[in-house]
mmCIF file of C-alpha atoms in Angstrom:
data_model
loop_
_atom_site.group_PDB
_atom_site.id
_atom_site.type_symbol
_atom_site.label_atom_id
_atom_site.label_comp_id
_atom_site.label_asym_id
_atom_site.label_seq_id
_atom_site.Cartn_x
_atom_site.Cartn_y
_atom_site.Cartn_z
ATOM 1 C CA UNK A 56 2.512 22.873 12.707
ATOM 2 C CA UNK A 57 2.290 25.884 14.966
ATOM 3 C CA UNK A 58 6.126 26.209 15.168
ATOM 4 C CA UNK A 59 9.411 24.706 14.042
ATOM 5 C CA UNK A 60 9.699 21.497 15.594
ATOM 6 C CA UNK A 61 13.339 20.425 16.073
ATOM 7 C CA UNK A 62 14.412 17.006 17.486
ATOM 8 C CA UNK A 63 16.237 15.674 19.559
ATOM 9 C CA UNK A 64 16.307 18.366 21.720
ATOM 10 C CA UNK A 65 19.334 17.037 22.972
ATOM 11 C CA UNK A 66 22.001 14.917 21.805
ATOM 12 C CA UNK A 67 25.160 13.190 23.711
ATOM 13 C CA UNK A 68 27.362 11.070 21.171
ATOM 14 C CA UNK A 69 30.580 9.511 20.712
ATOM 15 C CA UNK A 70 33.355 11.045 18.694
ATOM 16 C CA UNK A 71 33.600 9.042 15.041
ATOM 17 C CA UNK A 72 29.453 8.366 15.343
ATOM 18 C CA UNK A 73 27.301 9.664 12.879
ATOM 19 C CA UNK A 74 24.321 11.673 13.995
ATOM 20 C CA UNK A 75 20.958 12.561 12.355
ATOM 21 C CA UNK A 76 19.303 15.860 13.812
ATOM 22 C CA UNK A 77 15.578 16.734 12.025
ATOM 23 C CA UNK A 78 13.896 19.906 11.274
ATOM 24 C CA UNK A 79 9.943 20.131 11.084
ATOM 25 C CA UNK A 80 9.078 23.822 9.580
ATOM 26 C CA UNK A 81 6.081 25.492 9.995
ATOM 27 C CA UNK A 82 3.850 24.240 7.641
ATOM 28 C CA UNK A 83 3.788 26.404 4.235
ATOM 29 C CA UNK A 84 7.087 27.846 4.632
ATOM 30 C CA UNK A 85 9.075 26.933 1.558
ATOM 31 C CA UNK A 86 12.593 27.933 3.050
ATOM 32 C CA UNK A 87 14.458 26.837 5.581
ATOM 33 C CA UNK A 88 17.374 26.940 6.960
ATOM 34 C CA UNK A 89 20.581 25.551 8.828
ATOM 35 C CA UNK A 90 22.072 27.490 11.502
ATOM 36 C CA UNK A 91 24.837 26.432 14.252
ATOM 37 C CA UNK A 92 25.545 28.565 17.420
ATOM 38 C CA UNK A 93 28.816 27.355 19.583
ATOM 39 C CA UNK A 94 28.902 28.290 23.246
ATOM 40 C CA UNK A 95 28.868 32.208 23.589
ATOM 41 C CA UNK A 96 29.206 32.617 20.216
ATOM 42 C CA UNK A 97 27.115 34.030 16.910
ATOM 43 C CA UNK A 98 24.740 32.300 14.573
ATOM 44 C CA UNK A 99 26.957 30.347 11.815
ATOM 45 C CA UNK A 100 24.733 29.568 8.622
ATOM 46 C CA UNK A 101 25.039 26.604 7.568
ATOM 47 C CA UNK A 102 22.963 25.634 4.492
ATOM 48 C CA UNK A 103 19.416 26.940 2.809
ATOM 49 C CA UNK A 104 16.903 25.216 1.057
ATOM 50 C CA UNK A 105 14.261 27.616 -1.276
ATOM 51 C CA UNK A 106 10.992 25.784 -2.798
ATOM 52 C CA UNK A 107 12.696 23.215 -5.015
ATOM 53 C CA UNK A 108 15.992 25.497 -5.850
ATOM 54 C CA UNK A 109 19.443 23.500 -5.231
ATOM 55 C CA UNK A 110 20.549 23.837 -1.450
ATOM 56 C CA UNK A 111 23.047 26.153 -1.008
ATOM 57 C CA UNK A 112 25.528 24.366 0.504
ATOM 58 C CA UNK A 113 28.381 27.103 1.000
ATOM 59 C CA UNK A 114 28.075 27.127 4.909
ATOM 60 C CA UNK A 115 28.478 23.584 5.239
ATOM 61 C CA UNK A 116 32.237 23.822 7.337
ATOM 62 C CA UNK A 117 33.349 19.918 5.574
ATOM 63 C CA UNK A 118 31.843 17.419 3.308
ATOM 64 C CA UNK A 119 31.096 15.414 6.662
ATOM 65 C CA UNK A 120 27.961 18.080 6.830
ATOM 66 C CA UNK A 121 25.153 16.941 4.787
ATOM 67 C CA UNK A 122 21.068 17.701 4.700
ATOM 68 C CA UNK A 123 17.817 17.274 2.503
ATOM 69 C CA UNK A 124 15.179 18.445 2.750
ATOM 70 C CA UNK A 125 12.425 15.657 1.763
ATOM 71 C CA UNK A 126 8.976 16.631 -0.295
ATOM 72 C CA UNK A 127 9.847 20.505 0.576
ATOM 73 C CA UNK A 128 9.329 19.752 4.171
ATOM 74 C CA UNK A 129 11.160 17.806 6.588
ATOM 75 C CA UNK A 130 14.683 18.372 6.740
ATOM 76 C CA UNK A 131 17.570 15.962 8.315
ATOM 77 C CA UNK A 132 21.223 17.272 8.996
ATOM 78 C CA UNK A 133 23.758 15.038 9.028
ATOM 79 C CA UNK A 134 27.161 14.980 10.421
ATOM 80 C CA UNK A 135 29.481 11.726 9.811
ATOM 81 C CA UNK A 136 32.225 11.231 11.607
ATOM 82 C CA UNK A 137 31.286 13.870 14.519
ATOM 83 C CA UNK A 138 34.221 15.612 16.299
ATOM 84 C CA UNK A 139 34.527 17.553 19.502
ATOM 85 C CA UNK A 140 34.435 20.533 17.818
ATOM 86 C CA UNK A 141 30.713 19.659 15.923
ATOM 87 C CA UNK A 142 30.073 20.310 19.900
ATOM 88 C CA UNK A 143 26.883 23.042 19.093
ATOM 89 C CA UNK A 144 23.659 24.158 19.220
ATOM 90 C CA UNK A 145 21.877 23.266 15.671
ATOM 91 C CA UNK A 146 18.781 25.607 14.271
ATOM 92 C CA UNK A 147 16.685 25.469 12.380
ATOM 93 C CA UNK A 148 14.512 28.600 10.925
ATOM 94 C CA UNK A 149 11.710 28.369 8.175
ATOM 95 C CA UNK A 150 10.121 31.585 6.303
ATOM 96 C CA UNK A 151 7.863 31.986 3.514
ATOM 97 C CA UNK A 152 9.332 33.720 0.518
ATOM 98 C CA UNK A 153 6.256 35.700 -0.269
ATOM 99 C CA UNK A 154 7.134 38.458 3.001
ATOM 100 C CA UNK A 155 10.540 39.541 3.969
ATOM 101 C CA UNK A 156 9.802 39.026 8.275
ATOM 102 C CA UNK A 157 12.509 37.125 8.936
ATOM 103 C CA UNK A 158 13.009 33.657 10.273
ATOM 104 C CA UNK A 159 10.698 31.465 12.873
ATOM 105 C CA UNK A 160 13.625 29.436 14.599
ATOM 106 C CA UNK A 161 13.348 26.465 16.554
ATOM 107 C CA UNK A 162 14.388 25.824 19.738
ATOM 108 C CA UNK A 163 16.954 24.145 18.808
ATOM 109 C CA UNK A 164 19.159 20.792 18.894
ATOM 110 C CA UNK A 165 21.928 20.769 21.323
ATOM 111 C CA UNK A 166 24.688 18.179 20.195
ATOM 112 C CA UNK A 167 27.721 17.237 22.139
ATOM 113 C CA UNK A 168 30.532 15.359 21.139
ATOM 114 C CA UNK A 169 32.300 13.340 24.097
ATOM 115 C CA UNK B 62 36.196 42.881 8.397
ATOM 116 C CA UNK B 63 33.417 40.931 9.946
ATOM 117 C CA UNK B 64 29.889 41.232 7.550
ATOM 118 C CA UNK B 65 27.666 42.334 10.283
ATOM 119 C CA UNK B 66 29.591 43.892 13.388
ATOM 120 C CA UNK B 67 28.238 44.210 16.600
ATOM 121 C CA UNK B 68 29.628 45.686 19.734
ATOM 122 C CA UNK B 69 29.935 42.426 22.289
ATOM 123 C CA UNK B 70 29.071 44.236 25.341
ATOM 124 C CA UNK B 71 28.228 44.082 28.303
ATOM 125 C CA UNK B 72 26.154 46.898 27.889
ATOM 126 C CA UNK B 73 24.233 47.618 31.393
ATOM 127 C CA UNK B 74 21.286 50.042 31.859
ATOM 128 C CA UNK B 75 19.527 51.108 34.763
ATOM 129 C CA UNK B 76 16.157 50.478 34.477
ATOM 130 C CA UNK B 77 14.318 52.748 32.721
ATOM 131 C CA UNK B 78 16.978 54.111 30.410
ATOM 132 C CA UNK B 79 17.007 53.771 27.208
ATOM 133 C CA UNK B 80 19.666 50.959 25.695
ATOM 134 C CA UNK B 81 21.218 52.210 22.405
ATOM 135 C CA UNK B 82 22.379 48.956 20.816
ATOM 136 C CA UNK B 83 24.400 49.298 17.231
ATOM 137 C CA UNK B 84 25.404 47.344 14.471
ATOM 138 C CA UNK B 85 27.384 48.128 11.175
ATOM 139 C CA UNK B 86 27.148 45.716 7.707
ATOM 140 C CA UNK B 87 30.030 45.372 5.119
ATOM 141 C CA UNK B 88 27.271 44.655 2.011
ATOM 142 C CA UNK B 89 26.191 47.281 0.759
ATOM 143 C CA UNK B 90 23.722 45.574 -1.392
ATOM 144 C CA UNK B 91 21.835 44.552 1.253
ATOM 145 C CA UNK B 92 18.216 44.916 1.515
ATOM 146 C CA UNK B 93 16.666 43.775 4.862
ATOM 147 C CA UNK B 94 17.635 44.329 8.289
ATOM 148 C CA UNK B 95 16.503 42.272 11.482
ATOM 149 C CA UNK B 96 16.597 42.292 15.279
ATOM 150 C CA UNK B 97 16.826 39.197 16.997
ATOM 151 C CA UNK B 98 16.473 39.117 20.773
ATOM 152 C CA UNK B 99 18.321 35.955 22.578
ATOM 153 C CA UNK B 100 17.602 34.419 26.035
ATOM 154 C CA UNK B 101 19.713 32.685 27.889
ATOM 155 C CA UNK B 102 19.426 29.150 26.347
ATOM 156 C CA UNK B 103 16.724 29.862 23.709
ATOM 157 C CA UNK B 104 16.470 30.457 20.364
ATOM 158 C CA UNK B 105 16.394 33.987 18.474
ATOM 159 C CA UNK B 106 13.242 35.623 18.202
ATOM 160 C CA UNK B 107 12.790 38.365 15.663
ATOM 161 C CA UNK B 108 11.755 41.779 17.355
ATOM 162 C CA UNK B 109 12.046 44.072 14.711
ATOM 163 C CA UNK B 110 12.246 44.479 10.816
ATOM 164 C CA UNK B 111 13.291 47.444 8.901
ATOM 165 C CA UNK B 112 13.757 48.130 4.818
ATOM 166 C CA UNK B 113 14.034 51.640 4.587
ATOM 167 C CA UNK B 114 16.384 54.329 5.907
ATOM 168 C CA UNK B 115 15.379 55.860 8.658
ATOM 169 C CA UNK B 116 13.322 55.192 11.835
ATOM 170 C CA UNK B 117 10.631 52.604 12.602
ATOM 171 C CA UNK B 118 9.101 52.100 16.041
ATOM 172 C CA UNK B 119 7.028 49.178 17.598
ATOM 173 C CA UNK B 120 6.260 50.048 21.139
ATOM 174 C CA UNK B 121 9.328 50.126 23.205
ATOM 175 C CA UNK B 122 11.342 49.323 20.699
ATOM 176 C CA UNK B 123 12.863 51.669 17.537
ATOM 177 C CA UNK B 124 15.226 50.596 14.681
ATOM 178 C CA UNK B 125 16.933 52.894 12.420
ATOM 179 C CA UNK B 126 18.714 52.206 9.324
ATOM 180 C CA UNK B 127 21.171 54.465 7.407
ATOM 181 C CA UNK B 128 22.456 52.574 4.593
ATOM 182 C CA UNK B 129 24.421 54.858 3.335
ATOM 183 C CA UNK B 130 26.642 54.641 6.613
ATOM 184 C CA UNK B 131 25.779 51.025 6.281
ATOM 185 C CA UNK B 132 24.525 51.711 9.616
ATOM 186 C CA UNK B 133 21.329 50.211 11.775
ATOM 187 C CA UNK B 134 21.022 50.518 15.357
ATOM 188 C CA UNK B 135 17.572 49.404 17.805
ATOM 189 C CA UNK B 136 16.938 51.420 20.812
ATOM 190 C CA UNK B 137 14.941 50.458 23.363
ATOM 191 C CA UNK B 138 13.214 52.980 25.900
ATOM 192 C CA UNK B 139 11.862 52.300 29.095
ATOM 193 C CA UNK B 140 14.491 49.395 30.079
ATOM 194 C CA UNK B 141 13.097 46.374 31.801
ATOM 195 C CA UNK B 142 15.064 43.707 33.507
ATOM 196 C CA UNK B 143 13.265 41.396 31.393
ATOM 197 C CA UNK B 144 14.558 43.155 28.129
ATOM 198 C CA UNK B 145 18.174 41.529 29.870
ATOM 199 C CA UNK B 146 19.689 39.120 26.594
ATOM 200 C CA UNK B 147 21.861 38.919 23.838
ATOM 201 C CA UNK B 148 20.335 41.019 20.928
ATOM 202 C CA UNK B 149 21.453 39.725 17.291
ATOM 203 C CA UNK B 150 22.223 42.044 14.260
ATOM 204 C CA UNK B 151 20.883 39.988 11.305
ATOM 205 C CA UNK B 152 21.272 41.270 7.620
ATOM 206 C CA UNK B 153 19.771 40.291 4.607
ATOM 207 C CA UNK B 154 21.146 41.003 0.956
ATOM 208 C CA UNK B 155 17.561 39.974 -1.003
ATOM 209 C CA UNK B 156 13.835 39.923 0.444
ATOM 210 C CA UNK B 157 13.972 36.536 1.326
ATOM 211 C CA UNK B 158 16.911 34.009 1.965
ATOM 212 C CA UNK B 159 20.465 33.373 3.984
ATOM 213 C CA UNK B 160 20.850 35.552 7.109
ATOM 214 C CA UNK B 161 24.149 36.862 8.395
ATOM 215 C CA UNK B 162 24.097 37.814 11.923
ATOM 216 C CA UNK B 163 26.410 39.449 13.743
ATOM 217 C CA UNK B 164 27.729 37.998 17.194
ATOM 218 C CA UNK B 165 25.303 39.676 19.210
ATOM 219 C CA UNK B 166 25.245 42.274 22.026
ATOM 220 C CA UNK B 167 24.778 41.422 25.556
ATOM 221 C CA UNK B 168 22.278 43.558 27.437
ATOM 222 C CA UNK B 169 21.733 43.814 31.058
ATOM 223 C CA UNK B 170 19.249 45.890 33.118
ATOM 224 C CA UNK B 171 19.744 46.283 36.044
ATOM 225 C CA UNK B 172 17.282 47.100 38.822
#
């Protein structure tokens, strides 16, 4: 696609549900990436996926974070479990490794936890 | 110490001035350096790139890097009200892969 296509664009759930979010990167980008951004605060990284490297995982904040990223495109974050403070906006980037110019975000998922 | 430090701001310019927005790293192996500029509710969108030390301009806007201060900074002339968001620090230790921002400064121009 022409962008990064996140959905939902918004997401209310109960604490203790489980929540899917998805990432659509722009097509031909082979990384992508995991971000989180709580309410006036900075961009938290969360997890990376390069071509068909292992994920690197070391942002993930608990093992109730988990995401794949399916035939090198699509990519689903999933939080078990969700607790007040999961409370964020999630986004997603894509780039292409051949040019260092940064990320193409998307607009973003904004979860809350009541 | 933070990796990519940012003063939080408010910073407020008249408009017209020039905004002198600063960041400092705490890698020193990093490689790539990145502007993002933040609305209110949006995503990041990159505004400038820079690789090598010293100064690289795109219209309005100018980066410089010093690495061996560990230093970049983006200044932006000829203020606008609509240049008012957060701008994000981001560095980058390789060519390609995980970001670090900073926290990002708030900018506001005022009329």
């Amino acid at each position: 696609g022409a962008g990064v296509s996140q959905s939902p664009s918004n997401k209310v759930t109960e604490k203790g549900k489980d929540v899917e979010l998805r990432c659509d990167p722009i097509s031909g980008h082979t990384a992508l990436y995991w971000y989180r951004q709580s309410l006036g605060q900075g961009l938290e990284f969360l997890i990376y996926f390069q071509g068909n490297s292992a994920p690197d995982k070391s942002g993930l904040p608990s093992d109730r974070f988990s995401a794949e990223r399916t035939g090198g495109s699509v990519s689903t974050l999933t939080i078990q479990r969700t607790q007040q403070e999961d409370s964020a906006v999630y986004l997603c980037a894509s780039s292409s490794s051949m040019e260092a110019y940064g990320y193409t975000f998307g607009s973003g998922t904004r979860l809350t936890v009541v | 110490q933070k990796e990519v430090e940012q003063n939080s701001g408010p910073l407020s310019v008249p408009e017209g001035a020039i905004a002198s927005l600063n960041c400092t790293y705490s890698d020193r192996g990093s490689q790539s350096f990145f502007w993002y500029r933040q609305y209110s509710g949006k995503s990041p969108e990159l505004i400038m790139s820079i690789y090598s030390n010293g100064d690289k301009e795109d219209g309005r806007f100018t980066a410089q890097l010093n690495k061996a201060s560990q230093y970049v900074s983006l200044l932006i002339r000829d203020s606008q009200p609509s240049d008012s968001a957060t701008y994000l620090c981001a560095v980058m230790r390789t060519s390609y892969g995980k970001l670090t921002f900073g926290q990002g400064t708030i900018l506001t121009v005022h009329p």
